[in-house]
XYZ file of C-alpha atoms in Angstrom:
692
model
C -13.940 40.318 -1.182
C -10.333 39.641 -2.541
C -10.235 35.918 -1.425
C -12.616 33.006 -1.044
C -10.498 30.374 0.847
C -11.504 26.787 0.097
C -10.785 24.273 2.844
C -10.992 20.556 2.741
C -13.344 19.971 5.542
C -14.811 21.629 8.449
C -12.091 20.920 11.109
C -9.556 22.411 8.571
C -11.713 25.510 8.226
C -11.645 25.887 11.933
C -7.967 25.954 12.055
C -7.849 28.674 9.366
C -10.500 30.628 11.368
C -8.359 30.474 14.316
C -5.049 31.423 12.333
C -6.667 34.313 10.474
C -9.092 35.677 13.132
C -12.543 34.656 11.885
C -14.467 33.038 9.110
C -14.214 36.333 7.199
C -12.219 39.709 7.656
C -8.902 40.822 6.444
C -5.454 39.317 6.514
C -2.096 40.692 4.926
C -3.927 43.674 3.284
C -6.600 41.276 1.722
C -10.348 40.831 2.668
C -11.418 36.968 2.739
C -14.068 34.620 3.418
C -13.643 30.991 4.290
C -15.747 27.983 3.149
C -15.204 24.277 3.374
C -16.052 20.915 1.344
C -16.445 17.562 2.815
C -13.534 15.786 1.266
C -14.517 14.881 -2.366
C -17.882 16.227 -3.244
C -17.902 14.762 -6.882
C -17.059 11.492 -8.472
C -16.766 10.114 -11.926
C -19.856 9.143 -13.327
C -20.469 5.471 -14.515
C -18.413 4.376 -17.570
C -21.454 4.360 -19.766
C -21.990 7.869 -19.110
C -18.567 8.988 -20.155
C -19.096 8.702 -24.003
C -21.309 10.545 -26.453
C -21.632 7.412 -28.725
C -24.624 5.542 -27.404
C -23.699 2.548 -29.288
C -21.033 1.952 -26.836
C -23.186 1.967 -23.631
C -23.926 -1.646 -23.769
C -20.053 -2.436 -24.233
C -19.008 -0.297 -21.240
C -21.620 -1.849 -18.928
C -20.342 -5.446 -19.865
C -18.030 -7.348 -17.599
C -16.940 -9.744 -20.621
C -13.495 -9.888 -22.140
C -14.659 -9.330 -25.726
C -16.083 -5.801 -24.569
C -12.655 -4.465 -23.143
C -10.553 -2.523 -23.411
C -12.816 0.626 -23.083
C -12.186 3.430 -25.730
C -10.989 5.877 -23.020
C -9.529 8.372 -25.619
C -13.437 9.072 -26.205
C -14.088 9.545 -22.712
C -15.496 12.875 -21.433
C -14.576 12.202 -17.845
C -17.852 13.511 -16.523
C -18.144 14.090 -12.778
C -21.327 14.305 -10.656
C -22.041 15.177 -7.080
C -21.670 12.182 -4.715
C -25.200 12.935 -3.247
C -27.676 15.793 -2.543
C -25.763 16.901 0.595
C -22.605 17.214 -1.476
C -24.426 19.114 -4.194
C -25.718 21.541 -1.564
C -22.360 22.340 -0.362
C -21.387 22.812 -4.097
C -24.045 25.395 -4.488
C -23.204 27.076 -1.291
C -19.552 27.553 -2.449
C -20.643 28.810 -5.921
C -22.944 31.370 -4.182
C -20.096 32.518 -1.945
C -17.692 32.954 -5.034
C -19.859 35.503 -6.671
C -18.033 38.349 -5.247
C -14.690 36.970 -4.829
C -11.678 38.192 -6.615
C -9.925 34.954 -6.518
C -10.317 31.441 -5.048
C -7.522 30.133 -2.913
C -7.076 26.344 -2.699
C -6.347 25.741 1.068
C -7.049 21.910 1.041
C -4.371 19.379 2.132
C -0.974 19.939 0.273
C -0.255 16.126 0.074
C 2.408 14.858 -2.231
C -0.204 12.698 -4.276
C -2.069 15.960 -5.283
C -5.233 14.735 -3.860
C -6.003 17.994 -2.325
C -5.331 19.817 -5.444
C -7.850 17.549 -7.311
C -10.305 17.837 -4.632
C -10.265 21.609 -4.800
C -10.196 21.815 -8.756
C -13.255 19.411 -9.214
C -15.244 22.024 -6.973
C -13.833 25.003 -9.139
C -14.691 23.425 -12.368
C -18.184 22.400 -10.913
C -19.134 26.041 -10.062
C -17.947 27.214 -13.411
C -15.354 29.518 -12.073
C -13.030 31.041 -14.572
C -11.235 33.775 -12.618
C -7.902 33.696 -10.815
C -6.899 30.621 -8.594
C -4.282 30.997 -6.006
C -2.550 28.184 -3.797
C -1.394 28.312 -0.235
C 1.061 25.710 0.785
C 0.853 24.982 4.650
C 3.355 22.773 6.266
C 0.695 21.751 8.971
C -2.464 23.251 10.362
C -0.983 25.319 13.179
C -1.825 29.069 13.139
C 1.741 30.101 12.468
C 2.109 27.731 9.486
C -1.286 28.798 7.978
C -0.539 32.480 8.364
C 2.873 32.022 6.916
C 1.501 30.254 3.750
C -1.167 32.841 3.444
C 1.595 35.478 2.805
C 3.003 33.407 0.137
C 0.362 32.475 -2.468
C 1.222 30.933 -5.788
C -0.874 31.546 -9.013
C -2.111 28.309 -10.233
C -5.020 29.471 -12.365
C -3.839 27.521 -15.444
C -4.705 23.978 -14.661
C -2.757 22.581 -17.537
C 0.438 23.806 -15.703
C -0.683 22.779 -12.253
C 1.574 19.513 -11.779
C -0.125 18.431 -8.529
C -3.545 18.614 -10.155
C -2.424 16.774 -13.341
C -0.917 14.102 -11.325
C -3.975 13.341 -9.133
C -6.277 13.644 -12.025
C -4.281 11.118 -14.075
C -3.973 8.731 -11.136
C -7.801 9.046 -10.520
C -8.590 8.331 -14.289
C -6.005 5.267 -14.288
C -7.732 3.751 -11.497
C -11.029 4.448 -12.842
C -10.161 2.745 -16.073
C -8.451 -0.116 -14.223
C -11.698 -1.321 -12.744
C -11.827 -3.160 -16.031
C -9.056 -5.541 -14.438
C -11.452 -6.357 -11.654
C -14.295 -6.928 -14.009
C -11.998 -9.157 -16.363
C -10.782 -11.144 -13.196
C -14.177 -11.684 -11.918
C -15.771 -12.656 -15.164
C -12.746 -15.024 -15.993
C -13.613 -16.911 -12.683
C -17.480 -16.959 -13.398
C -16.946 -18.102 -16.966
C -14.868 -20.934 -15.664
C -17.900 -21.951 -13.480
C -17.248 -20.359 -10.137
C -19.674 -18.157 -8.388
C -17.207 -15.777 -6.810
C -17.523 -12.432 -5.274
C -15.704 -9.322 -7.042
C -12.115 -10.514 -7.722
C -10.579 -7.245 -6.645
C -7.280 -5.952 -8.728
C -5.626 -2.587 -8.292
C -2.555 -0.578 -8.789
C -0.748 -1.330 -5.465
C -3.277 -3.926 -3.641
C -2.590 -6.490 -6.457
C 1.225 -6.561 -5.852
C 0.720 -6.566 -2.089
C -1.518 -9.541 -2.449
C 0.982 -11.139 -4.637
C 3.718 -10.694 -1.886
C 1.576 -12.324 0.735
C 0.622 -15.161 -1.573
C 4.090 -15.891 -2.807
C 5.363 -15.983 0.930
C 2.513 -18.428 2.103
C 2.987 -20.640 -0.971
C 6.927 -20.673 -0.001
C 5.988 -21.801 3.522
C 3.477 -24.258 2.373
C 6.209 -25.793 -0.071
C 8.906 -25.685 2.533
C 10.659 -28.972 3.038
C 13.078 -29.047 5.958
C 16.726 -30.154 4.729
C 18.880 -30.781 7.857
C 22.645 -30.564 7.491
C 25.696 -31.031 9.869
C 28.639 -28.502 10.014
C 31.751 -28.302 11.845
C 32.480 -25.377 14.062
C 34.302 -24.028 17.029
C 33.102 -22.537 20.205
C 35.176 -20.853 23.112
C 34.370 -21.134 26.764
C 32.144 -17.928 26.722
C 29.940 -19.328 24.123
C 31.190 -17.325 21.082
C 30.886 -19.533 17.866
C 33.551 -19.533 15.195
C 32.540 -20.632 11.671
C 33.958 -20.569 8.038
C 32.410 -17.735 6.107
C 31.309 -18.192 2.617
C 28.572 -16.221 0.621
C 25.066 -17.366 1.211
C 24.255 -17.698 -2.451
C 27.477 -19.744 -3.136
C 25.722 -23.269 -3.310
C 28.935 -25.090 -4.021
C 30.836 -23.661 -1.265
C 28.082 -24.216 1.194
C 27.757 -27.884 -0.040
C 31.347 -28.399 1.052
C 30.543 -27.292 4.699
C 26.986 -28.594 5.052
C 27.018 -32.380 5.402
C 23.597 -33.992 4.854
C 24.985 -37.014 6.456
C 25.923 -36.620 10.262
C 28.640 -39.417 9.888
C 30.404 -37.563 7.195
C 30.420 -34.599 9.700
C 31.896 -36.635 12.403
C 34.589 -37.706 9.953
C 35.553 -34.220 9.105
C 35.745 -33.369 12.798
C 38.479 -35.748 13.375
C 40.859 -33.492 11.564
C 40.341 -30.645 14.036
C 41.586 -30.307 17.454
C 41.084 -27.768 20.421
C 43.048 -24.513 19.690
C 43.967 -21.147 20.937
C 42.223 -17.967 19.811
C 44.322 -15.484 18.037
C 44.094 -12.095 15.897
C 41.679 -10.631 18.483
C 40.823 -6.980 17.243
C 38.340 -4.579 18.975
C 37.318 -1.355 17.382
C 35.165 1.262 19.078
C 32.462 2.369 16.544
C 29.308 4.850 16.703
C 25.834 4.850 15.117
C 23.791 7.829 14.571
C 20.016 7.639 15.039
C 17.947 6.488 11.963
C 15.273 8.406 10.055
C 11.956 9.228 11.747
C 9.060 6.801 11.453
C 6.982 7.225 8.281
C 3.185 6.186 8.450
C 3.996 2.538 7.301
C 6.721 1.869 10.009
C 4.310 3.326 12.479
C 1.753 1.049 11.250
C 3.858 -2.112 11.393
C 4.980 -1.410 14.910
C 1.576 -0.647 16.383
C 0.019 -3.669 14.431
C 1.967 -5.733 16.924
C -0.280 -4.520 19.588
C -3.377 -5.537 17.772
C -4.396 -2.102 16.198
C -6.015 -2.423 12.715
C -4.400 -0.254 9.864
C -7.783 1.529 9.433
C -7.911 2.657 12.979
C -4.334 3.921 12.867
C -4.980 5.844 9.773
C -8.310 7.394 11.250
C -6.971 8.180 14.864
C -3.669 9.810 13.223
C -5.846 11.920 11.047
C -7.885 13.191 14.183
C -4.669 13.865 16.093
C -3.324 15.867 13.115
C -6.420 17.955 12.654
C -6.206 18.782 16.443
C -2.497 19.561 15.976
C -1.188 16.907 18.161
C 0.897 15.387 15.525
C 2.175 16.400 12.074
C 0.791 15.889 8.631
C 0.215 12.192 8.133
C 0.757 11.718 4.325
C 4.162 13.249 3.952
C 6.924 11.935 1.648
C 9.624 13.571 3.598
C 12.227 11.494 5.347
C 13.688 14.674 7.342
C 12.492 17.926 8.914
C 13.465 21.534 8.489
C 15.718 23.625 10.656
C 12.629 25.546 11.984
C 10.851 22.382 12.823
C 13.935 20.876 14.637
C 14.365 23.956 16.635
C 10.641 23.711 17.643
C 11.201 20.087 18.633
C 14.291 20.997 20.546
C 12.297 23.798 22.442
C 9.758 21.099 23.464
C 11.968 18.125 23.836
C 11.993 18.022 27.668
C 8.161 18.654 27.990
C 7.458 15.773 25.446
C 10.110 13.526 27.268
C 8.348 13.872 30.504
C 5.046 13.184 28.626
C 6.219 9.716 27.082
C 8.584 8.677 29.942
C 11.921 9.503 28.462
C 15.084 10.394 30.602
C 15.577 13.914 29.911
C 19.507 13.336 30.541
C 19.670 11.598 27.298
C 18.575 14.758 25.349
C 22.049 16.337 25.036
C 22.573 16.353 21.341
C 21.240 19.690 20.400
C 23.041 20.286 16.816
C 20.913 19.122 13.916
C 22.295 16.180 12.112
C 22.615 16.854 8.469
C 20.895 13.550 7.268
C 17.886 14.348 9.354
C 17.517 18.059 9.072
C 17.569 20.183 5.908
C 16.892 23.657 4.831
C 13.458 22.895 3.316
C 10.757 20.244 3.248
C 7.207 19.932 2.106
C 5.710 19.027 5.401
C 8.565 17.395 7.360
C 8.788 13.867 8.462
C 6.116 12.522 10.916
C 6.666 13.773 14.433
C 4.653 15.371 17.492
C 2.740 18.544 16.524
C 3.068 21.999 17.747
C 0.205 21.473 20.172
C 1.449 19.288 23.259
C -1.058 17.574 25.362
C -1.056 18.054 29.105
C -0.795 14.150 29.444
C -1.447 11.050 27.392
C -4.795 10.501 29.264
C -5.846 13.869 27.621
C -5.408 12.199 24.097
C -7.010 9.065 25.004
C -10.186 10.770 25.988
C -9.960 13.352 23.066
C -9.912 10.574 20.604
C -12.298 8.016 22.483
C -15.117 11.020 22.014
C -14.321 11.235 18.428
C -13.550 7.714 16.987
C -15.951 4.686 17.684
C -14.026 1.569 18.866
C -13.047 0.453 22.390
C -9.295 0.826 21.419
C -9.404 4.131 19.709
C -8.241 6.236 22.868
C -5.447 3.719 23.773
C -4.501 3.917 19.910
C -4.113 7.611 20.131
C -1.896 7.308 23.063
C 0.424 4.594 21.486
C 0.685 6.673 18.306
C 1.843 9.713 20.093
C 4.194 7.881 22.378
C 5.961 6.016 19.362
C 6.048 9.109 17.325
C 7.528 11.172 20.323
C 10.123 8.723 21.065
C 11.036 8.509 17.374
C 11.465 12.368 17.160
C 13.464 12.524 20.650
C 16.215 10.158 19.262
C 17.368 13.056 17.306
C 18.587 14.599 20.511
C 20.180 11.441 21.761
C 24.065 11.141 21.413
C 25.378 8.501 19.010
C 24.989 4.774 20.159
C 28.691 3.661 21.109
C 29.886 0.003 20.823
C 32.821 -2.199 20.643
C 33.147 -4.364 17.510
C 35.220 -7.449 18.278
C 36.608 -9.959 15.500
C 38.839 -12.994 16.215
C 39.733 -16.403 14.725
C 40.924 -19.785 15.869
C 44.695 -19.915 16.031
C 45.377 -23.382 14.261
C 42.474 -22.731 11.636
C 42.136 -19.064 11.006
C 39.275 -19.743 8.523
C 37.006 -20.138 11.527
C 36.133 -16.489 12.627
C 33.623 -14.930 14.861
C 32.416 -11.365 15.266
C 30.274 -9.558 18.106
C 29.438 -6.070 19.364
C 29.468 -5.014 22.916
C 27.529 -1.656 23.872
C 29.268 0.894 25.608
C 26.785 3.554 25.656
C 23.343 3.205 24.412
C 22.523 6.776 24.183
C 19.660 7.225 21.433
C 18.922 3.346 21.605
C 17.762 3.910 25.366
C 15.168 6.337 23.916
C 13.771 4.091 21.307
C 15.283 0.953 19.607
C 13.170 -0.930 16.980
C 16.177 -3.057 15.930
C 17.010 -6.479 17.126
C 18.763 -5.938 20.567
C 19.893 -9.508 20.704
C 22.596 -8.777 18.178
C 24.538 -6.288 20.279
C 23.862 -7.582 23.655
C 26.837 -10.065 23.889
C 28.715 -8.573 27.035
C 31.232 -11.417 27.288
C 34.680 -10.918 25.896
C 36.166 -13.423 23.472
C 37.642 -16.434 25.376
C 41.032 -18.179 25.442
C 40.379 -21.594 24.071
C 38.017 -23.025 21.396
C 36.852 -26.569 20.684
C 35.453 -28.084 17.660
C 31.842 -29.426 17.468
C 29.198 -30.438 15.164
C 26.382 -27.864 14.809
C 23.201 -29.016 13.357
C 21.288 -26.650 11.145
C 18.749 -26.580 8.340
C 17.729 -24.512 5.457
C 15.805 -21.536 6.758
C 11.812 -21.718 6.839
C 10.308 -18.648 5.283
C 8.952 -16.555 7.864
C 5.271 -15.525 7.933
C 4.335 -12.483 5.892
C 3.827 -9.458 8.298
C 3.119 -5.700 7.620
C 6.530 -4.916 8.483
C 7.907 -7.275 5.914
C 5.503 -6.371 3.324
C 6.308 -2.560 3.798
C 10.099 -3.335 3.654
C 9.562 -5.303 0.187
C 7.601 -2.294 -1.037
C 10.222 0.376 -0.164
C 12.986 -2.086 -1.574
C 11.125 -2.099 -5.076
C 10.437 1.720 -4.653
C 6.651 0.892 -4.813
C 4.539 3.949 -3.216
C 5.336 6.147 -0.258
C 4.892 4.943 3.447
C 1.510 7.000 3.515
C 0.284 5.240 0.260
C 1.448 1.815 1.472
C -0.309 2.140 4.827
C -3.564 3.663 3.264
C -3.890 0.598 0.789
C -3.089 -1.811 3.731
C -5.800 -0.179 5.760
C -8.462 -0.689 2.895
C -7.575 -4.333 2.120
C -7.227 -5.375 5.799
C -10.339 -3.803 6.766
C -12.865 -6.523 7.867
C -15.855 -4.233 7.348
C -14.861 -3.467 3.886
C -16.256 -5.529 0.944
C -12.460 -5.445 -0.502
C -11.190 -7.129 2.485
C -8.502 -9.352 1.134
C -6.109 -9.853 3.892
C -6.595 -11.089 7.434
C -4.488 -9.072 9.967
C -3.720 -10.844 13.231
C -1.512 -8.366 15.361
C 0.444 -7.642 12.038
C 0.657 -11.208 10.705
C -1.155 -11.416 7.363
C -2.942 -14.113 5.532
C -5.319 -14.132 2.594
C -8.997 -14.147 2.944
C -10.965 -16.270 0.650
C -11.601 -13.335 -1.574
C -8.077 -12.375 -1.368
C -6.735 -16.059 -2.347
C -8.903 -15.858 -5.578
C -7.767 -12.528 -6.351
C -4.131 -13.476 -5.939
C -4.560 -16.716 -7.788
C -6.176 -14.950 -10.887
C -3.354 -12.321 -10.861
C -0.366 -14.866 -11.046
C 1.783 -13.667 -14.033
C -0.154 -10.419 -14.436
C 1.168 -6.997 -15.021
C -1.108 -5.455 -12.432
C 0.637 -7.648 -9.721
C 4.263 -7.133 -11.089
C 6.562 -5.073 -8.921
C 8.370 -3.450 -11.827
C 5.351 -2.391 -13.458
C 3.672 -0.991 -10.347
C 6.888 0.960 -9.582
C 6.898 2.397 -13.061
C 3.265 3.348 -12.615
C 4.041 5.376 -9.414
C 7.172 6.954 -11.018
C 5.128 7.946 -14.245
C 2.587 9.756 -11.855
C 5.314 11.632 -10.213
C 6.905 12.662 -13.683
C 3.514 14.048 -14.782
C 4.062 16.818 -12.093
C 7.458 17.713 -13.659
C 5.769 17.607 -17.190
C 3.382 20.371 -16.117
C 6.456 22.700 -15.506
C 8.667 21.511 -18.283
C 7.498 18.836 -20.742
C 11.015 17.676 -21.526
C 11.608 16.847 -17.727
C 8.523 14.754 -17.324
C 5.770 12.444 -18.982
C 2.580 13.662 -20.490
C -0.638 12.472 -18.707
C -2.010 10.762 -21.749
C 1.060 8.478 -22.159
C 0.657 7.397 -18.487
C -3.136 6.887 -19.043
C -2.776 4.937 -22.075
C -0.609 2.369 -20.080
C -3.910 1.008 -18.607
C -4.729 -0.548 -22.028
C -1.271 -2.103 -22.301
C -2.033 -3.835 -18.771
C -5.368 -5.066 -19.803
C -4.250 -6.462 -23.139
C -1.656 -8.588 -21.278
C -3.719 -9.590 -18.305
C -7.076 -10.599 -20.063
C -5.523 -13.965 -21.159
C -3.625 -14.293 -17.960
C -6.828 -14.069 -15.948
C -8.671 -16.553 -18.184
C -5.719 -19.232 -17.972
C -5.488 -18.847 -14.108
C -9.148 -19.310 -13.939
C -8.930 -22.781 -15.357
C -6.995 -23.816 -12.323
C -9.073 -22.061 -9.850
C -10.301 -25.430 -8.504
C -6.997 -25.796 -6.776
C -7.934 -23.240 -4.173
C -11.768 -22.870 -4.532
C -13.873 -25.726 -3.305
C -17.127 -25.728 -5.461
C -19.224 -26.994 -2.526
C -18.202 -23.726 -0.640
C -17.905 -21.271 -3.688
C -20.981 -22.301 -5.875
C -21.569 -24.868 -8.739
C -18.987 -27.272 -9.906
C -17.406 -25.952 -12.949
C -19.121 -27.120 -16.309
C -17.381 -29.013 -19.035
C -16.786 -26.406 -21.924
C -16.209 -26.708 -25.636
C -15.045 -23.907 -28.106
C -15.967 -22.570 -31.390
C -15.141 -19.497 -33.490
C -17.471 -16.656 -33.818
C -16.661 -13.583 -35.923
C -13.039 -14.552 -35.927
C -12.721 -14.973 -32.295
C -12.631 -18.184 -30.197
C -15.198 -18.384 -27.560
C -16.281 -21.094 -24.883
C -19.575 -22.490 -24.177
C -21.024 -24.938 -21.830
C -21.495 -28.522 -22.989
C -24.499 -28.930 -21.054
C -27.966 -27.189 -20.804
C -30.980 -28.045 -18.507
C -29.052 -31.150 -17.206
C -28.714 -32.447 -20.765
C -25.177 -33.111 -21.978
C -24.673 -32.500 -25.685
C -23.526 -35.613 -27.638
C -20.724 -35.524 -30.029
C -23.166 -35.171 -32.913
C -25.146 -32.437 -31.212
C -21.768 -30.618 -30.567
C -20.744 -30.773 -34.035
C -24.215 -29.720 -35.361
C -24.179 -26.641 -32.954
C -20.767 -25.578 -33.971
C -21.771 -25.787 -37.596
C -24.498 -23.253 -36.746
C -27.290 -25.827 -36.872
C -30.347 -26.023 -34.589
C -30.713 -29.211 -32.518
C -33.659 -30.720 -30.657
C -33.364 -32.763 -27.510
C -35.466 -33.925 -24.462
C -34.907 -32.377 -20.974
C -36.406 -32.878 -17.620
C -38.875 -30.344 -16.134
C -41.251 -30.265 -12.915
C -43.991 -31.369 -15.456
C -42.022 -34.202 -16.930
C -39.718 -34.572 -19.981
C -40.022 -31.916 -22.684
C -38.562 -31.626 -26.147
C -36.577 -28.281 -26.776
C -34.929 -26.748 -29.923
C -32.362 -24.062 -30.137
C -28.592 -23.271 -31.372
C -25.751 -21.538 -30.325
C -25.812 -17.597 -29.918
C -25.229 -14.754 -27.664
C -27.483 -14.376 -24.606
C -27.602 -12.442 -21.351
C -27.945 -13.765 -17.759
C -28.221 -11.291 -14.674
C -26.569 -8.443 -16.544
C -23.808 -10.779 -17.970
C -23.264 -11.385 -21.663
C -22.433 -15.198 -22.635
C -22.201 -17.376 -25.588
C -24.172 -20.670 -25.317
C -27.192 -22.734 -26.142
C -30.073 -20.312 -26.757
C -33.370 -22.167 -26.562
C -36.251 -21.215 -28.917
C -39.417 -21.592 -26.468
C -41.757 -20.586 -29.261
């Protein structure tokens, strides 16, 4: 056998079987056998199992700040099968590889390199040292698979497989960053609060920070009314003086806090004719196709959770109805465009689009390019007979009362987005004019001429271009009342826009993280999602509060981390063009060094958002002392007894003290001194009684 073809899961293997003509046989002059994994078969072992030095085990189990950061430069990065079933699959793959000339990686070709990592984990686990080839399929259609199998690349050297190195570094960084969750959690607990795990992470912390900052801005909003002189014509067009929004001095001259002052200014203006009317015909081409984040934001308005959208889309992809979900591409190839062009009328009938709108058959350079990894999100090569077919198909695959309807809406939105490419440019008239006697008062508006592609799908604000009335003949001054704008509620759409603006993650990565932190069934549920409107859960509030001012929740640092991961892929091909994996991995300790005191400081004010009656015991009063050159805190009470000033002084001097405390059998004397102890697996410094 020449090739052992390794697929990511059973459904992917089924597609390869269909494409190549069987689970084994011959293709392109080579014999083959196809096997499959079940997603990741292995996982990194616990931190304490990653080191040879057994004296470090206790340190690596700890959640206390004095035991971090970990010595990750000593880690062996050991992996183990997730469970017995996964071990059995590994054994079967190893057995099948005995007679193979080469292993062909046929896992998902996603931009993050996750498919590459998944495959190499297995290849390393079975002890394979032979040739490793890689096929790069655009999608799982038979045509794409056969084409990819005809162009195999040799990736036998892991050290030069950029996708693998990138994914491996990301996995190790995220593994090491669990220290941040431990540090944040212990900071809250050491401050006296019984909280659940205070999750922190490479993207989730910044997403939480965005929502937290917006909710705080809304809470602190104070309405400040103002009065401004404007003009209005008989058709309702408003003429105003234009100044930059960030020019506070200029705005202050126009915005009167006192209405009487505005009335006084109004007296110097009189009705006037309108002049300098200019109308220009303009066009607008359709925008880029929807990525997974934008799709998620739109469908959230219908009440679909991000987790359901993620799951349903994946099932639709595996069945061939939609394209690869986790693409980074914003465009499609000429071949993909031609396929859509051929299918456009069938798809239009399916989703209720007027076929007469699909007359632009030439590819637009901004949307269609010569090459792409997978191409932007769009309908797949397989077209359902009806949307009801999709509803029934998914309802049988995915649990949940709305899964079938979600599939229908995903396909309809994707299809309309793709069909806009075949719509002619939107045509509109842009009119500007001013008040004749006071030309500083101006207005502008748009009037649609031909909606064209916007009649297929328009996710913008139609109210902005729906003013069909022409400019009037006469304008009169009036006093308009306004106020400083209140921040809008945080939504998925808003969060995704902020992430994109800061260049933090791809649409697929953003959506996947959103799916995790808004999943009500997940222990890491940090955000509530109400039809796309976001708020913090109790756990989310704690995590966000502790991360105020941290690097893990900083937009710039998060963007740099994502960029660093991408540059590792370039490093594998040419070190001068990229960044070495160890350099990126080392940044986790830099983040930990900065964020450890930040978490501790924020924990001291946690009472502003966490009520002790709802979240455990009231924080105990603390005192501090120096141990081995480090300042540590300890409780000023024990067993209901509050230490006196003399007792505290003796304790900090290293002396033993004796005092009386209450027990069920009456008062009892106890002797002890300060020292290190352990409670429920947590190391702490405090009064240690000598019960002997």
